[in-house]
Amino acid sequence: MAGTGLPLGVIPRGTANAFASALSIPTDLIGACHTILAGHTHVVDAARCNDVPMTLLAGLGFEAGMVDRATRELKTMLGPTAYLLAGAQQLVTQQPFQARIEIDGVVTEMKAAAITVANAAPATSVLAQGFGQVIPDDGLLEVTIASPANLLQGFNTLASLLASAVVKSPTNRPDLLCLRVACLTISTDPVQKLVIDGEMLEADPVTFTCLPGALTVFAPLLIP
């Protein structure tokens, strides 16, 4: 529906309902239907990861490993808590990788444990919170790159991102790099798992492109 101008109505029926939460759409069935019937719309950005549409976020490294561990059976049994358990398991096993990032023709190479590229994300999507919030209608993608040196630093990094989300203020850690860009290309060595809007995919390199104002959504008048 991106680029059509037709409004999208969201009835959240997933495990985390991250897109609805990011746009302050009620996550209960009746509330979501009332939001659609009210008829208020909000124009937000969309994005593409190579040729794959993206409304929420993509993750390389930790994020992808966590989502991969949160199996359908685990989510059915535990609900959103499945991601916490999967995240704890992934944090223990996550290995750093070499990342090559190209923005506007400038290439930067670095070690990383997690790279998250977000178009829209609620505070519960902790790895996207380098700036303290993800703005869904600014024409840019929020990129958070984490490079903790050890397990303890990894816990501290997650805690810092969570605190940033709570106070909606950028984090200030040397092991976190935060960027707002319209387009970037990432390649990794070794090749990392990739998750886009909760779906596991394989691609390397990956190019992320923001599509400003591409999606019209039935949503409350005020979006944080």
CSV table of N, CA and C in Angstrom, one decimal, residues 39-116:
chain,number,residue,atom,x,y,z
A,39,GLY,N,-11.6,7.6,11.7
A,39,GLY,CA,-11.2,8.1,10.4
A,39,GLY,C,-10.0,9.1,10.4
A,40,HIS,N,-9.3,9.3,11.5
A,40,HIS,CA,-8.1,10.1,11.5
A,40,HIS,C,-6.9,9.4,10.9
A,41,THR,N,-6.2,10.0,10.1
A,41,THR,CA,-5.0,9.3,9.4
A,41,THR,C,-3.8,10.1,9.7
A,42,HIS,N,-2.7,9.4,9.6
A,42,HIS,CA,-1.3,9.9,9.8
A,42,HIS,C,-0.4,9.4,8.7
A,43,VAL,N,0.3,10.3,8.1
A,43,VAL,CA,1.2,9.9,7.0
A,43,VAL,C,2.6,9.6,7.7
A,44,VAL,N,3.1,8.4,7.4
A,44,VAL,CA,4.4,8.0,8.0
A,44,VAL,C,5.3,7.5,6.9
A,45,ASP,N,6.5,7.4,7.2
A,45,ASP,CA,7.5,6.8,6.2
A,45,ASP,C,7.3,5.3,6.1
A,46,ALA,N,7.8,4.8,5.0
A,46,ALA,CA,8.1,3.4,4.9
A,46,ALA,C,9.5,3.2,4.4
A,47,ALA,N,9.9,2.0,4.2
A,47,ALA,CA,11.3,1.8,3.8
A,47,ALA,C,11.4,0.5,3.0
A,48,ARG,N,12.6,0.3,2.3
A,48,ARG,CA,12.9,-0.9,1.6
A,48,ARG,C,14.2,-1.4,2.1
A,49,CYS,N,14.3,-2.7,2.3
A,49,CYS,CA,15.6,-3.4,2.5
A,49,CYS,C,15.9,-4.2,1.3
A,50,ASN,N,16.8,-3.8,0.5
A,50,ASN,CA,17.0,-4.4,-0.9
A,50,ASN,C,15.6,-4.3,-1.6
A,51,ASP,N,15.0,-5.4,-1.9
A,51,ASP,CA,13.7,-5.3,-2.5
A,51,ASP,C,12.5,-5.6,-1.6
A,52,VAL,N,12.8,-5.7,-0.3
A,52,VAL,CA,11.8,-6.1,0.7
A,52,VAL,C,11.2,-4.9,1.4
A,53,PRO,N,9.8,-4.7,1.3
A,53,PRO,CA,9.2,-3.6,2.1
A,53,PRO,C,9.5,-3.7,3.6
A,54,MET,N,9.6,-2.6,4.2
A,54,MET,CA,9.9,-2.5,5.7
A,54,MET,C,9.1,-1.4,6.3
A,55,THR,N,8.3,-1.7,7.3
A,55,THR,CA,7.6,-0.6,8.0
A,55,THR,C,8.2,-0.3,9.4
A,56,LEU,N,8.7,-1.4,10.0
A,56,LEU,CA,9.2,-1.3,11.3
A,56,LEU,C,10.7,-1.1,11.3
A,57,LEU,N,11.4,-2.3,11.5
A,57,LEU,CA,12.9,-2.2,11.6
A,57,LEU,C,13.5,-3.5,11.1
A,58,ALA,N,14.8,-3.4,10.9
A,58,ALA,CA,15.6,-4.6,10.5
A,58,ALA,C,16.8,-4.7,11.5
A,59,GLY,N,17.2,-5.9,11.7
A,59,GLY,CA,18.3,-6.1,12.6
A,59,GLY,C,19.3,-7.1,12.1
A,60,LEU,N,20.6,-6.8,12.3
A,60,LEU,CA,21.7,-7.7,12.0
A,60,LEU,C,22.4,-8.1,13.2
A,61,GLY,N,22.8,-9.3,13.4
A,61,GLY,CA,23.5,-9.7,14.6
A,61,GLY,C,22.5,-10.1,15.7
A,62,PHE,N,22.6,-9.3,16.9
A,62,PHE,CA,21.8,-9.7,18.1
A,62,PHE,C,20.3,-9.7,17.8
A,63,GLU,N,19.8,-8.7,17.2
A,63,GLU,CA,18.3,-8.6,17.0
A,63,GLU,C,17.8,-9.8,16.2
A,64,ALA,N,18.5,-10.1,15.1
A,64,ALA,CA,18.1,-11.3,14.3
A,64,ALA,C,18.2,-12.6,15.0
A,65,GLY,N,19.3,-12.7,15.8
A,65,GLY,CA,19.5,-14.0,16.6
A,65,GLY,C,18.4,-14.1,17.6
A,66,MET,N,18.0,-13.0,18.3
A,66,MET,CA,16.9,-13.1,19.3
A,66,MET,C,15.6,-13.5,18.6
A,67,VAL,N,15.3,-12.9,17.5
A,67,VAL,CA,14.0,-13.2,16.9
A,67,VAL,C,14.0,-14.6,16.4
A,68,ASP,N,15.1,-15.1,15.9
A,68,ASP,CA,15.2,-16.5,15.4
A,68,ASP,C,15.0,-17.5,16.6
A,69,ARG,N,15.5,-17.1,17.8
A,69,ARG,CA,15.4,-18.0,18.9
A,69,ARG,C,13.9,-18.0,19.5
A,70,ALA,N,13.2,-16.9,19.3
A,70,ALA,CA,11.8,-16.8,19.7
A,70,ALA,C,10.9,-17.5,18.8
A,71,THR,N,10.9,-18.8,18.9
A,71,THR,CA,10.1,-19.7,18.0
A,71,THR,C,8.6,-19.5,18.2
A,72,ARG,N,7.8,-19.9,17.2
A,72,ARG,CA,6.4,-19.8,17.3
A,72,ARG,C,5.9,-20.5,18.5
A,73,GLU,N,6.4,-21.7,18.9
A,73,GLU,CA,6.0,-22.4,20.0
A,73,GLU,C,6.3,-21.6,21.3
A,74,LEU,N,7.5,-21.0,21.4
A,74,LEU,CA,7.8,-20.2,22.6
A,74,LEU,C,6.9,-19.0,22.7
A,75,LYS,N,6.6,-18.3,21.6
A,75,LYS,CA,5.7,-17.2,21.7
A,75,LYS,C,4.3,-17.6,22.0
A,76,THR,N,3.8,-18.7,21.6
A,76,THR,CA,2.5,-19.2,21.9
A,76,THR,C,2.4,-19.5,23.4
A,77,MET,N,3.5,-20.0,24.0
A,77,MET,CA,3.6,-20.4,25.4
A,77,MET,C,3.8,-19.2,26.3
A,78,LEU,N,4.6,-18.2,25.9
A,78,LEU,CA,5.1,-17.2,26.8
A,78,LEU,C,4.6,-15.8,26.4
A,79,GLY,N,4.1,-15.6,25.1
A,79,GLY,CA,3.7,-14.3,24.6
A,79,GLY,C,5.0,-13.4,24.5
A,80,PRO,N,4.9,-12.1,24.7
A,80,PRO,CA,6.0,-11.2,24.5
A,80,PRO,C,7.2,-11.6,25.4
A,81,THR,N,7.0,-12.3,26.5
A,81,THR,CA,8.1,-12.7,27.4
A,81,THR,C,9.1,-13.6,26.6
A,82,ALA,N,8.6,-14.3,25.5
A,82,ALA,CA,9.5,-15.1,24.7
A,82,ALA,C,10.7,-14.3,24.2
A,83,TYR,N,10.5,-13.1,23.9
A,83,TYR,CA,11.6,-12.3,23.3
A,83,TYR,C,12.6,-12.0,24.4
A,84,LEU,N,12.2,-11.8,25.7
A,84,LEU,CA,13.1,-11.5,26.8
A,84,LEU,C,14.0,-12.8,27.0
A,85,LEU,N,13.4,-13.9,27.0
A,85,LEU,CA,14.1,-15.2,27.2
A,85,LEU,C,15.1,-15.4,26.0
A,86,ALA,N,14.6,-15.2,24.8
A,86,ALA,CA,15.5,-15.4,23.6
A,86,ALA,C,16.6,-14.3,23.6
A,87,GLY,N,16.3,-13.1,24.1
A,87,GLY,CA,17.3,-12.1,24.1
A,87,GLY,C,18.4,-12.4,25.1
A,88,ALA,N,18.0,-13.0,26.3
A,88,ALA,CA,19.0,-13.3,27.3
A,88,ALA,C,20.0,-14.4,26.7
A,89,GLN,N,19.4,-15.4,26.0
A,89,GLN,CA,20.1,-16.5,25.4
A,89,GLN,C,21.1,-16.0,24.4
A,90,GLN,N,20.6,-15.1,23.5
A,90,GLN,CA,21.4,-14.5,22.4
A,90,GLN,C,22.5,-13.7,23.0
A,91,LEU,N,22.3,-12.9,24.0
A,91,LEU,CA,23.3,-12.1,24.6
A,91,LEU,C,24.5,-12.9,25.0
A,92,VAL,N,24.3,-14.1,25.6
A,92,VAL,CA,25.4,-14.9,26.0
A,92,VAL,C,26.2,-15.4,24.9
A,93,THR,N,25.6,-15.7,23.7
A,93,THR,CA,26.2,-16.4,22.6
A,93,THR,C,26.7,-15.4,21.5
A,94,GLN,N,26.2,-14.2,21.5
A,94,GLN,CA,26.5,-13.3,20.4
A,94,GLN,C,27.9,-13.0,20.2
A,95,GLN,N,28.5,-13.2,19.0
A,95,GLN,CA,29.9,-12.9,18.7
A,95,GLN,C,30.0,-11.6,17.9
A,96,PRO,N,31.0,-10.8,18.1
A,96,PRO,CA,31.2,-9.6,17.3
A,96,PRO,C,31.5,-9.9,15.9
A,97,PHE,N,31.2,-9.0,15.0
A,97,PHE,CA,31.4,-9.2,13.6
A,97,PHE,C,31.9,-7.9,12.9
A,98,GLN,N,32.6,-8.1,11.8
A,98,GLN,CA,33.1,-6.9,11.1
A,98,GLN,C,31.9,-6.3,10.2
A,99,ALA,N,31.7,-5.0,10.3
A,99,ALA,CA,30.7,-4.4,9.5
A,99,ALA,C,31.3,-3.3,8.6
A,100,ARG,N,30.8,-3.3,7.4
A,100,ARG,CA,31.2,-2.3,6.4
A,100,ARG,C,30.0,-1.5,6.1
A,101,ILE,N,30.0,-0.2,6.4
A,101,ILE,CA,28.8,0.7,6.3
A,101,ILE,C,29.1,1.8,5.3
A,102,GLU,N,28.2,1.9,4.3
A,102,GLU,CA,28.4,2.9,3.3
A,102,GLU,C,27.3,3.9,3.3
A,103,ILE,N,27.6,5.2,3.5
A,103,ILE,CA,26.6,6.3,3.5
A,103,ILE,C,27.0,7.4,2.6
A,104,ASP,N,26.2,7.7,1.6
A,104,ASP,CA,26.6,8.8,0.7
A,104,ASP,C,28.0,8.6,0.1
A,105,GLY,N,28.4,7.4,-0.2
A,105,GLY,CA,29.6,7.1,-0.8
A,105,GLY,C,30.8,7.0,0.1
A,106,VAL,N,30.6,7.3,1.4
A,106,VAL,CA,31.6,7.2,2.4
A,106,VAL,C,31.5,5.9,3.1
A,107,VAL,N,32.6,5.1,3.2
A,107,VAL,CA,32.6,3.8,3.7
A,107,VAL,C,33.3,3.8,5.1
A,108,THR,N,32.7,3.2,6.1
A,108,THR,CA,33.3,3.1,7.4
A,108,THR,C,33.2,1.6,7.8
A,109,GLU,N,34.3,1.1,8.4
A,109,GLU,CA,34.4,-0.3,8.8
A,109,GLU,C,34.6,-0.3,10.4
A,110,MET,N,33.9,-1.2,11.0
A,110,MET,CA,33.9,-1.3,12.5
A,110,MET,C,33.5,-2.7,12.9
A,111,LYS,N,33.8,-3.0,14.2
A,111,LYS,CA,33.3,-4.2,14.9
A,111,LYS,C,32.0,-3.9,15.5
A,112,ALA,N,31.1,-4.8,15.4
A,112,ALA,CA,29.7,-4.6,16.0
A,112,ALA,C,29.2,-5.9,16.5
A,113,ALA,N,28.2,-5.9,17.4
A,113,ALA,CA,27.5,-7.0,17.8
A,113,ALA,C,26.0,-7.0,17.4
A,114,ALA,N,25.6,-5.8,17.1
A,114,ALA,CA,24.2,-5.6,16.7
A,114,ALA,C,24.1,-4.3,15.9
A,115,ILE,N,23.3,-4.4,14.8
A,115,ILE,CA,23.0,-3.2,14.0
A,115,ILE,C,21.5,-3.2,13.8
A,116,THR,N,20.9,-2.1,14.2
A,116,THR,CA,19.4,-2.0,14.0
A,116,THR,C,19.1,-0.8,13.2
